[in-house]
Short mmCIF file of C-alpha atoms and ligand atoms in Angstrom, two decimals:
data_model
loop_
_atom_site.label_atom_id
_atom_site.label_comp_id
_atom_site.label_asym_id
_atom_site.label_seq_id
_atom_site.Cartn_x
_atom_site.Cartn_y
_atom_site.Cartn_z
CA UNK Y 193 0.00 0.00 0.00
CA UNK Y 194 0.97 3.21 -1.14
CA UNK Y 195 2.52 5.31 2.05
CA UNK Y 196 0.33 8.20 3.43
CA UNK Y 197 -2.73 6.24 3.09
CA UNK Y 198 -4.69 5.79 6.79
CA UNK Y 199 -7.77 3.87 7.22
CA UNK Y 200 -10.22 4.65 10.41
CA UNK Y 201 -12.38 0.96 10.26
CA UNK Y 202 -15.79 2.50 12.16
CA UNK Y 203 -14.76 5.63 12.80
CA UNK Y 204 -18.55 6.75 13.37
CA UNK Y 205 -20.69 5.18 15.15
CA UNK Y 206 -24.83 4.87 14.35
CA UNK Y 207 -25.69 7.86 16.10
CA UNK Y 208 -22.67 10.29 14.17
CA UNK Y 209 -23.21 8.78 11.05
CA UNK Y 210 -27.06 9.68 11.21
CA UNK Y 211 -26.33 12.98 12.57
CA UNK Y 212 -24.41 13.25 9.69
CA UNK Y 213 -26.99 12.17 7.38
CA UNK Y 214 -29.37 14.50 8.68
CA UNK Y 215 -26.54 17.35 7.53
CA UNK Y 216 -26.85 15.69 4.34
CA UNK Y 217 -30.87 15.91 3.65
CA UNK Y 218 -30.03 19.67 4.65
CA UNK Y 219 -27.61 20.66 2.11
CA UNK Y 220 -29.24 18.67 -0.80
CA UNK Y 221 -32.41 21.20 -0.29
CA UNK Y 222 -30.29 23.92 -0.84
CA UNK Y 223 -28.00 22.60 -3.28
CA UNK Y 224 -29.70 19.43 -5.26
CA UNK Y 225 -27.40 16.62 -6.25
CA UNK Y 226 -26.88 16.61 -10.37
CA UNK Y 227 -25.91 14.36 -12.44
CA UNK Y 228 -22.22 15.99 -13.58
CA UNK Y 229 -21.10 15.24 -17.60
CA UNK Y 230 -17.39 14.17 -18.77
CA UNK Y 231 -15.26 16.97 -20.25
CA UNK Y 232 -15.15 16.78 -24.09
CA UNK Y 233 -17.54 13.70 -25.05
CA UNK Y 234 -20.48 15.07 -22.64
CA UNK Y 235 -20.86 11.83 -21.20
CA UNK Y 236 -23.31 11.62 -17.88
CA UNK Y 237 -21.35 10.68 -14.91
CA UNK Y 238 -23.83 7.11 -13.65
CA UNK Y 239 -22.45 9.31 -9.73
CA UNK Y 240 -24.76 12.47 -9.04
CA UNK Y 241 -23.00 14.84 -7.31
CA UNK Y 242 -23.01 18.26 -4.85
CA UNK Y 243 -21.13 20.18 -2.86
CA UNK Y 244 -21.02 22.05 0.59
CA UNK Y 245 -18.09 24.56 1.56
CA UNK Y 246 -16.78 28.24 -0.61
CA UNK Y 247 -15.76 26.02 -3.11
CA UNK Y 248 -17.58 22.82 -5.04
CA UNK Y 249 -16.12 20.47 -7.74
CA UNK Y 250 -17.65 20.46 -11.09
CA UNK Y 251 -17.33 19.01 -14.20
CA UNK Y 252 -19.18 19.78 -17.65
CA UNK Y 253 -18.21 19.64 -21.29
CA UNK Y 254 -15.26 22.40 -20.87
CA UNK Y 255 -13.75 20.58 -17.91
CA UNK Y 256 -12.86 19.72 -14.09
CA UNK Y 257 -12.50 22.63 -11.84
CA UNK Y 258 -13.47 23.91 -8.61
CA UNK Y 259 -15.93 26.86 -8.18
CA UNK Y 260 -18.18 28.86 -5.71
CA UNK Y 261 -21.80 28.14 -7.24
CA UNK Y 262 -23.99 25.30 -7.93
CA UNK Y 263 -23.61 24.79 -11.36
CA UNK Y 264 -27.78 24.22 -11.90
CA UNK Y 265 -29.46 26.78 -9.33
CA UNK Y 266 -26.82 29.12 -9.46
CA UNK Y 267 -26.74 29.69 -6.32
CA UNK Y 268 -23.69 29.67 -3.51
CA UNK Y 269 -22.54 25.78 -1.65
CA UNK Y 270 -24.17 25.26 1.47
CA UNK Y 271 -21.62 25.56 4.33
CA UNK Y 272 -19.15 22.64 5.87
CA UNK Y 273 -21.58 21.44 8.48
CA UNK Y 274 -19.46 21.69 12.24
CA UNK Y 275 -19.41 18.25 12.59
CA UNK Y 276 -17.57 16.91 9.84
CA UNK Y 277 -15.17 20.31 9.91
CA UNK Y 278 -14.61 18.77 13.54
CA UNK Y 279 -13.93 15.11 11.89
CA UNK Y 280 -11.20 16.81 9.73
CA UNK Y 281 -9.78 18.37 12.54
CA UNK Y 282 -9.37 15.47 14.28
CA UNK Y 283 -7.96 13.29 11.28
CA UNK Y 284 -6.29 15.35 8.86
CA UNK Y 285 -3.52 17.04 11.00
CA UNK Y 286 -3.62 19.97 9.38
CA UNK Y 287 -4.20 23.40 10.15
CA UNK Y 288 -5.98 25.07 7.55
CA UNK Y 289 -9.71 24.25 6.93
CA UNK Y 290 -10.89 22.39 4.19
CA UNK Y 291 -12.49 24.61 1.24
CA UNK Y 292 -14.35 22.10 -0.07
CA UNK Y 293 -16.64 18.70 0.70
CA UNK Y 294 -17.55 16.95 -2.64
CA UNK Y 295 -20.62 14.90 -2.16
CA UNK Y 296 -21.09 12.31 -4.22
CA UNK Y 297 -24.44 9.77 -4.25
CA UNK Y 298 -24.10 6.26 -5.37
CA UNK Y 299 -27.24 4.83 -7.01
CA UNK Y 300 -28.09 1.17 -8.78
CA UNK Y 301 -24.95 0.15 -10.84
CA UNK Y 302 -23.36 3.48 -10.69
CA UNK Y 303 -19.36 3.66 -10.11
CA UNK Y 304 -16.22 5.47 -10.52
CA UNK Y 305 -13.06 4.89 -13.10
CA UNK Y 306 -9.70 4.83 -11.99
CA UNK Y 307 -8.05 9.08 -11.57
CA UNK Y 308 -6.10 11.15 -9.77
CA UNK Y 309 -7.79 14.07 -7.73
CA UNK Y 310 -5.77 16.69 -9.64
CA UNK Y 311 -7.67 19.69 -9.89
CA UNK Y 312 -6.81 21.43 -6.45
CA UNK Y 313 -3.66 24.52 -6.60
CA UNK Y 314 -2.02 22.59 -3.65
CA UNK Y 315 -1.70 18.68 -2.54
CA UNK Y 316 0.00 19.62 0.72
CA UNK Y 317 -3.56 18.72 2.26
CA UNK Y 318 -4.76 15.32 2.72
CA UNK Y 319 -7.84 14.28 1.56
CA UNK Y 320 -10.48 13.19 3.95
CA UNK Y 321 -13.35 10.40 2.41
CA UNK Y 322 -16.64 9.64 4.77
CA UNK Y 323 -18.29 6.57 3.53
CA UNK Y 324 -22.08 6.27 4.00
CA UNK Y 325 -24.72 3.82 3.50
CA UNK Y 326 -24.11 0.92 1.18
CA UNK Y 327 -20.61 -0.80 1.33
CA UNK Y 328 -18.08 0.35 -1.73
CA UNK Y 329 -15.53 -1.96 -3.32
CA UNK Y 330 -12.67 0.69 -3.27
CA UNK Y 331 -9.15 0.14 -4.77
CA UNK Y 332 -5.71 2.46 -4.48
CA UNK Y 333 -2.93 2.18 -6.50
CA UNK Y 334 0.08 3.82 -6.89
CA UNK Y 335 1.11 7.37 -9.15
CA UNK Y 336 0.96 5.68 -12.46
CA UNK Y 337 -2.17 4.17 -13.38
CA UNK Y 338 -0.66 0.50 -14.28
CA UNK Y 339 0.80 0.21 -10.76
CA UNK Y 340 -0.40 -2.29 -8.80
CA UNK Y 341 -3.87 -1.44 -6.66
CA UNK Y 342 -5.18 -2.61 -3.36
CA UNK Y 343 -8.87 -3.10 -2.99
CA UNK Y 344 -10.46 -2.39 0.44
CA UNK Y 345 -14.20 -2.59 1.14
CA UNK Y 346 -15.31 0.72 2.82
CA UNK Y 347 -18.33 0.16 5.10
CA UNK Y 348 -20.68 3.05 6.55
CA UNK Y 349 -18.96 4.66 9.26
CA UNK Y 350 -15.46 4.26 7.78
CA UNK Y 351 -13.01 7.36 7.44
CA UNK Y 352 -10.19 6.84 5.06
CA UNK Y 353 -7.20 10.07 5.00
CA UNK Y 354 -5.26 10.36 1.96
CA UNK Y 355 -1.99 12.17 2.58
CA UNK Y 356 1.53 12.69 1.57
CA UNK Y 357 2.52 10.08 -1.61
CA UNK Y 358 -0.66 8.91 -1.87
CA UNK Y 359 -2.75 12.15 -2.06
CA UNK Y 360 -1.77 11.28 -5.59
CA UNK Y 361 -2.43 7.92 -5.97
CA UNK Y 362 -4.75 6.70 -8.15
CA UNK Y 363 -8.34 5.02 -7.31
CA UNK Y 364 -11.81 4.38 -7.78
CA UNK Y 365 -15.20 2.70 -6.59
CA UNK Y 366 -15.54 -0.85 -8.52
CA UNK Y 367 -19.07 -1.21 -7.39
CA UNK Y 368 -21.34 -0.74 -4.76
CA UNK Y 369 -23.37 -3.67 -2.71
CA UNK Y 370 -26.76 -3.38 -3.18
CA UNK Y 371 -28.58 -3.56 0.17
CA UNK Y 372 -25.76 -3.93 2.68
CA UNK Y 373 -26.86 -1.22 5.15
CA UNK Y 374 -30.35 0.22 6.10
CA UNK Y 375 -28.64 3.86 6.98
CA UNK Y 376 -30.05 5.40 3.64
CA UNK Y 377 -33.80 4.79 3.56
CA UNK Y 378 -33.06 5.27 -0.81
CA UNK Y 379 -30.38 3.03 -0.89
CA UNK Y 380 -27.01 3.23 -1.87
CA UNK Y 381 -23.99 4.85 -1.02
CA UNK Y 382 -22.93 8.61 0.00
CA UNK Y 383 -19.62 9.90 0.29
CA UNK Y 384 -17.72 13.20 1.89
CA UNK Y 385 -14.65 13.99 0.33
CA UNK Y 386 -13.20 17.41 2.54
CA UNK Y 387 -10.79 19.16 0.53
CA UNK Y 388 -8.10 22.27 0.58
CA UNK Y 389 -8.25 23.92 -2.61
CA UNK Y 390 -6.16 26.79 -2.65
CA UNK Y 391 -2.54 27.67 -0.94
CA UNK Y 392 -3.48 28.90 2.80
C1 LIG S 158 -7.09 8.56 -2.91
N1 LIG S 158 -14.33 9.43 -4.38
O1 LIG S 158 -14.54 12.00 -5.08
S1 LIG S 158 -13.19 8.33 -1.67
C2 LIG S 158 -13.51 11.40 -5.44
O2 LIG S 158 -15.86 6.85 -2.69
C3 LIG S 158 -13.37 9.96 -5.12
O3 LIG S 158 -16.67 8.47 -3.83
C4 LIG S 158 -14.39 8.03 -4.09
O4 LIG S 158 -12.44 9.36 -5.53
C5 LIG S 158 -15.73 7.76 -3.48
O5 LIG S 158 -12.57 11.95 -6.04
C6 LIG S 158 -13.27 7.55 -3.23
C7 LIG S 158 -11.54 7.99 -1.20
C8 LIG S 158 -10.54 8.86 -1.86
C9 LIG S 158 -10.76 10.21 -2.09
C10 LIG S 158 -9.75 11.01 -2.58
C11 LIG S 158 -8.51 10.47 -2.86
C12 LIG S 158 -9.35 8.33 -2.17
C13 LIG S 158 -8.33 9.11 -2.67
C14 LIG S 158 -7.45 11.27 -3.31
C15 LIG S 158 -6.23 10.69 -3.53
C16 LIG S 158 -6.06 9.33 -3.35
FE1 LIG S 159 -10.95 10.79 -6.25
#
């Protein structure tokens, strides 16, 4: 396994993760989940996607990047609820806040292709990645895509950091299994991704 990768098994328990799920209901009103389209081709992404925090990842025909409004309504991200800003605090040793927290919803079938989170100005910051609901085949492998990858189920509750080396590793969601936790009344999977963006 690539160095700089930490995995929390359970971090949350029951009552955090549904506290945390409540946060979530909240920010979809205000900022919908969307179904984002590959640069170039147009492609639907089968992941829908939203954002809290001053800065949201997006993606459309002209390309990745990070910016301040939701790309359908308009309108500015919902703010980092407390509680996960204190779960970063606690895991991430690092002293400036994350910017960002990419949510992204797993439905039937839907999954996510091998990249590298590239898009940020600085990867001094870890990465911080909240699995809820359903459980996710992940895998992490190492800076070129061909290296070799680890897979790791991540279960509800389970906090994963990626830091130093590999904060540039690449990895993806396989698949999701169908009807292994009763956390999301919908089904499926959500997860947090907390993220600096810019240079302090
Ligand atoms: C390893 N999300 O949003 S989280 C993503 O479960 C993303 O939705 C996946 O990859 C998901 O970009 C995986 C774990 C994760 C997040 C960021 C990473 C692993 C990472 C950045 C670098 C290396
Ligand atoms: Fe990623």
């Amino acid at each position: 396994m690539i160095k700089g990768y930490q995995y929390f098994s359970a971090f949350l328990d029951l009552r955090a993760q549904k506290s945390l799920v409540a946060d979530l209901r909240e920010i979809i009103v205000a900022a919908p989940l969307y179904t984002p389209t590959m640069p170039v081709s147009g492609r639907p992404f089968s992941v829908k996607m939203t954002n809290a925090g001053s800065l949201g990842w997006v993606s459309d025909k002209s390309g990745y990047r990070y910016q301040p409004l939701h790309p359908v309504s308009g309108r500015p991200w919902p703010a980092i609820p407390s509680d996960l800003m204190d779960i970063w605090r606690e895991v991430s040793q690092c002293q400036m806040d994350p910017q960002a927290c990419l949510i992204n919803y797993y439905g039937n079938g839907a999954k996510m292709g091998s990249h590298v989170d590239k898009d940020e100005e600085t990867f001094e910051a870890p990465v911080v990645s909240i699995s809820l609901g359903d459980d996710a085949v992940f895998h992490v492998g190492g800076l070129k895509r061909a290296d070799a990858k680890t897979r790791i189920v991540l279960k509800s509750g389970d906090v994963v950091v990626l830091g130093g080396l590999a904060r540039l590793a690449y990895h993806g969601i396989d698949r999701i299994k169908a009807g292994t936790s009763d956390l999301l009344q919908e089904g499926g999977r959500f997860n947090l991704t907390l993220r600096r963006v810019t240079r302090s």
